[in-house]
Amino acid sequence: MTAPLVPPAELALFGAVGLLGGAHCLGMCGPLVTTYAERMPTDRRGPSTFELRQHALFNLGRTASYAVVGGLLGLVGATVYAGAGVALGGTADVVRGVAGVLVGLFVLAAGVGRVVGRDRLASLLPGSLGVGGAASALFSRVAGAATARVDDYATSPKIVALGAIHAFLPCPLLYPAFVYALGQGEPVAGALDLAALGLGTIPAMFLFGTVLGSVPAARRAAAYRVLGVVLILLAFVPLLGGLELLGAPVAHVPIPHYTP
């Protein structure tokens, strides 16, 4: 029997990250959703078929863009690993192992930060990489372009494009997933993992845009902590795989095996 391209447990973890991260999405993307939702004709009896279609298209565009970026990052990782294999020959596993360990530590740090209630990823990551100004400039340009077109796009099928730009907005929920896809070095797996994450975020975003206006801060905080636990579990997949490639004795636990 042929092994699946991505272990189901891995897809389930990414889906859980998206589902629990929906609380974060409401805080960061909620205002954007409100901006275009206000342009739609409303019905006092509840969401109309037109509104449901528009919100569905918006979330489809958002999820598809996550998957495309995940696949592209996986392709970049695969190219780097292939180049290392040619240049280093039999020692290429060292590069793959180091990448797995670094990716695991990055995702682990993101998870621990959420569990202890200090979401520092958004503030520390861009600055620590020296791209804070570039990220802010990118956000301003993308948000400005979206705002200028929201009146036209919000009431037409072009709303798919409004959803698609979310993959290019600075987002601490996406950072660990994108780094994971890059370190994994598998284009198809990267696309499927990010698609699972995007699908997981749809319930919260869809409900926010149609029937919910807010989520209590206490519930968001609780969801952040559970999300942190899921990220920690996910971190052990690349971390243990990387250690094994480096020759470290790794206990075989029942989690999906990571192959960077």
Coordinates of C-alpha atoms in Angstrom, one line a residue:
M1 CA 0.0 0.0 0.0
T2 CA 1.4 3.4 -1.1
A3 CA 2.2 5.8 1.8
P4 CA 0.3 9.1 1.7
L5 CA 2.1 12.2 0.5
V6 CA 1.5 13.7 3.9
P7 CA 0.7 11.7 7.0
P8 CA -2.9 12.2 8.1
A9 CA -1.8 13.1 11.6
E10 CA 0.3 15.9 10.2
L11 CA -2.6 17.3 8.2
A12 CA -4.8 17.0 11.3
L13 CA -2.2 19.0 13.4
F14 CA -2.1 21.8 10.8
G15 CA -5.9 21.8 10.6
A16 CA -6.0 22.1 14.4
V17 CA -3.5 25.0 14.3
G18 CA -5.8 26.8 11.8
L19 CA -9.0 26.0 13.9
L20 CA -7.5 27.2 17.1
G21 CA -5.7 30.1 15.4
G22 CA -9.1 31.4 14.3
A23 CA -9.2 33.4 17.5
H24 CA -6.0 35.2 16.3
C25 CA -7.5 35.7 12.8
L26 CA -10.5 37.5 14.3
G27 CA -8.2 40.0 16.0
M28 CA -5.9 40.6 13.0
C29 CA -8.1 40.0 10.0
G30 CA -11.5 40.7 11.6
P31 CA -11.3 44.5 10.7
L32 CA -10.4 43.6 7.1
V33 CA -13.4 41.2 6.9
T34 CA -15.6 43.9 8.4
T35 CA -14.4 46.4 5.8
Y36 CA -15.6 44.4 2.8
A37 CA -18.6 42.9 4.6
E38 CA -20.0 46.4 5.1
R39 CA -20.1 46.9 1.3
M40 CA -22.5 43.9 0.9
P41 CA -26.2 44.3 0.8
T42 CA -27.7 43.0 4.0
D43 CA -30.9 41.1 4.9
R44 CA -32.4 41.6 8.4
R45 CA -33.5 37.9 8.3
G46 CA -29.9 36.8 8.3
P47 CA -27.1 36.2 5.8
S48 CA -28.3 36.2 2.2
T49 CA -27.2 33.7 -0.4
F50 CA -25.1 36.4 -2.0
E51 CA -23.3 37.2 1.3
L52 CA -22.6 33.5 1.9
R53 CA -21.2 33.2 -1.7
Q54 CA -19.0 36.2 -1.2
H55 CA -17.6 35.0 2.1
A56 CA -17.0 31.5 0.6
L57 CA -15.1 33.0 -2.3
F58 CA -13.1 35.2 0.1
N59 CA -12.0 32.2 2.2
L60 CA -11.4 30.1 -0.9
G61 CA -8.9 32.7 -2.1
R62 CA -7.3 33.0 1.2
T63 CA -6.8 29.2 1.6
A64 CA -5.6 28.8 -1.9
S65 CA -3.0 31.5 -1.5
Y66 CA -1.7 29.8 1.7
A67 CA -1.4 26.6 -0.2
V68 CA 0.5 28.2 -3.1
V69 CA 3.0 29.9 -0.8
G70 CA 3.4 26.7 1.1
G71 CA 4.1 24.8 -2.1
L72 CA 6.6 27.4 -3.3
L73 CA 8.5 27.4 0.0
G74 CA 8.6 23.6 -0.2
L75 CA 10.0 23.9 -3.7
V76 CA 12.7 26.3 -2.5
G77 CA 13.6 23.9 0.3
A78 CA 13.8 21.0 -2.1
T79 CA 16.1 23.0 -4.4
V80 CA 18.4 23.9 -1.5
Y81 CA 18.6 20.2 -0.4
A82 CA 19.2 19.0 -3.9
G83 CA 22.0 21.5 -4.3
A84 CA 23.5 20.4 -1.0
G85 CA 23.3 16.8 -2.1
V86 CA 25.3 17.6 -5.2
A87 CA 27.8 19.8 -3.4
L88 CA 28.3 17.6 -0.3
G89 CA 27.5 14.2 -1.6
G90 CA 27.0 11.7 1.3
T91 CA 27.0 14.5 3.9
A92 CA 23.9 16.2 2.6
D93 CA 21.9 14.6 5.5
V94 CA 23.8 16.9 7.8
V95 CA 22.1 19.9 6.1
R96 CA 18.7 18.3 6.2
G97 CA 19.2 17.4 9.8
V98 CA 20.3 20.8 10.8
A99 CA 17.3 22.3 9.0
G100 CA 14.9 20.0 10.7
V101 CA 16.3 20.9 14.2
L102 CA 16.2 24.6 13.4
V103 CA 12.6 24.4 12.1
G104 CA 11.6 22.3 15.1
L105 CA 13.1 24.8 17.6
F106 CA 11.4 27.7 15.8
V107 CA 8.0 26.1 15.9
L108 CA 8.6 25.0 19.5
A109 CA 9.5 28.6 20.5
A110 CA 6.3 29.9 18.9
G111 CA 4.2 27.3 20.8
V112 CA 5.8 27.9 24.1
G113 CA 5.3 31.7 23.7
R114 CA 1.6 31.1 23.3
V115 CA 1.3 28.7 26.1
V116 CA 2.8 31.1 28.6
G117 CA 0.6 33.9 27.4
R118 CA 3.3 36.0 25.7
D119 CA 2.7 36.2 22.0
R120 CA 6.1 37.7 21.1
L121 CA 6.4 36.2 17.6
A122 CA 4.8 39.2 15.9
S123 CA 7.1 41.7 17.6
L124 CA 10.3 39.7 17.9
L125 CA 10.5 37.8 14.7
P126 CA 10.6 40.5 12.1
G127 CA 12.9 42.7 14.2
S128 CA 15.2 39.8 15.0
L129 CA 15.6 39.1 11.3
G130 CA 16.1 42.7 10.4
V131 CA 13.1 42.9 8.2
G132 CA 10.7 44.8 10.5
G133 CA 10.7 47.9 8.2
A134 CA 10.3 45.8 5.1
A135 CA 7.4 43.9 6.6
S136 CA 5.6 47.1 7.7
A137 CA 6.1 48.6 4.2
L138 CA 4.8 45.5 2.5
F139 CA 1.8 45.5 4.8
S140 CA 1.1 49.1 4.0
R141 CA 1.3 48.6 0.2
V142 CA -0.8 45.5 0.2
A143 CA -3.4 46.9 2.6
G144 CA -3.5 50.1 0.6
A145 CA -4.1 48.3 -2.6
A146 CA -6.8 46.2 -1.1
T147 CA -8.6 49.2 0.4
A148 CA -8.5 51.1 -2.9
R149 CA -10.3 48.2 -4.6
V150 CA -12.6 46.9 -1.9
D151 CA -15.7 48.7 -3.2
D152 CA -15.4 46.9 -6.5
Y153 CA -14.1 43.6 -5.4
A154 CA -16.4 43.0 -2.3
T155 CA -19.5 42.7 -4.4
S156 CA -18.1 40.6 -7.3
P157 CA -16.2 37.4 -7.8
K158 CA -13.0 39.4 -7.5
I159 CA -13.4 39.1 -3.8
V160 CA -11.2 36.0 -4.2
A161 CA -8.3 38.4 -4.8
L162 CA -9.0 40.1 -1.4
G163 CA -8.7 36.8 0.3
A164 CA -5.6 35.8 -1.7
I165 CA -3.6 38.8 -0.4
H166 CA -3.7 37.5 3.2
A167 CA -0.9 35.1 2.5
F168 CA 1.4 38.2 2.0
L169 CA 0.4 40.1 5.1
P170 CA 2.6 39.8 8.2
C171 CA 1.0 37.1 10.4
P172 CA 2.5 35.3 13.4
L173 CA 0.1 32.4 12.8
L174 CA 1.6 31.8 9.4
Y175 CA 5.3 32.3 10.2
P176 CA 5.8 28.9 11.9
A177 CA 3.8 27.1 9.1
F178 CA 5.8 28.8 6.3
V179 CA 9.1 28.0 8.0
Y180 CA 7.9 24.4 8.4
A181 CA 7.1 24.1 4.7
L182 CA 10.5 25.6 3.8
G183 CA 12.4 23.2 6.0
Q184 CA 10.3 20.2 4.9
G185 CA 11.5 20.7 1.3
E186 CA 8.4 19.0 -0.2
P187 CA 6.3 21.2 -2.5
V188 CA 3.2 19.0 -2.4
A189 CA 3.4 18.5 1.3
G190 CA 3.9 22.2 1.9
A191 CA 0.9 23.0 -0.2
L192 CA -1.3 20.4 1.5
D193 CA -0.2 21.4 5.0
L194 CA -0.9 25.1 4.4
A195 CA -4.2 24.2 2.8
A196 CA -5.2 22.3 5.9
L197 CA -4.3 25.3 8.0
G198 CA -6.3 27.6 5.8
L199 CA -9.3 25.3 5.9
G200 CA -9.0 25.2 9.7
T201 CA -9.3 29.0 9.9
I202 CA -12.5 29.2 7.8
P203 CA -15.1 28.5 10.5
A204 CA -14.1 31.4 12.7
M205 CA -13.6 33.8 9.7
F206 CA -16.9 32.7 8.0
L207 CA -18.9 33.1 11.2
F208 CA -17.3 36.5 12.0
G209 CA -18.2 37.8 8.5
T210 CA -21.8 36.6 8.6
V211 CA -23.3 36.3 12.1
L212 CA -20.6 37.1 14.8
G213 CA -19.2 40.4 15.6
S214 CA -16.6 39.5 18.3
V215 CA -15.2 36.8 20.5
P216 CA -14.6 37.5 24.2
A217 CA -10.9 38.2 25.0
A218 CA -10.9 35.4 27.6
R219 CA -11.9 32.8 25.0
R220 CA -9.3 34.1 22.6
A221 CA -6.6 33.8 25.3
A222 CA -7.7 30.2 26.1
A223 CA -7.6 29.3 22.4
Y224 CA -4.1 30.8 22.1
R225 CA -2.9 28.5 24.9
V226 CA -4.4 25.4 23.3
L227 CA -2.9 26.5 20.0
G228 CA 0.5 26.7 21.7
V229 CA 0.2 23.1 22.8
V230 CA -0.6 22.0 19.2
L231 CA 2.4 23.9 17.9
I232 CA 4.6 22.2 20.5
L233 CA 3.4 18.8 19.3
L234 CA 4.0 19.8 15.7
A235 CA 7.5 21.0 16.5
F236 CA 8.6 17.6 17.6
V237 CA 8.0 16.2 14.1
P238 CA 10.9 18.1 12.4
L239 CA 12.9 18.3 15.6
L240 CA 13.1 14.5 16.1
G241 CA 13.5 13.8 12.4
G242 CA 16.4 16.3 12.2
L243 CA 18.1 14.8 15.3
E244 CA 17.8 11.3 13.8
L245 CA 19.4 12.5 10.5
L246 CA 22.3 13.9 12.6
G247 CA 22.8 10.5 14.2
A248 CA 21.3 11.3 17.6
P249 CA 19.5 8.5 19.4
V250 CA 15.8 9.3 19.0
A251 CA 13.0 7.4 20.7
H252 CA 10.5 6.2 18.2
V253 CA 7.2 7.8 19.3
P254 CA 3.9 7.5 17.5
I255 CA 4.1 10.8 15.6
P256 CA 4.4 11.3 11.8
H257 CA 8.0 11.0 10.7
Y258 CA 9.4 14.2 9.2
T259 CA 11.7 14.0 6.2
P260 CA 13.3 17.4 5.5

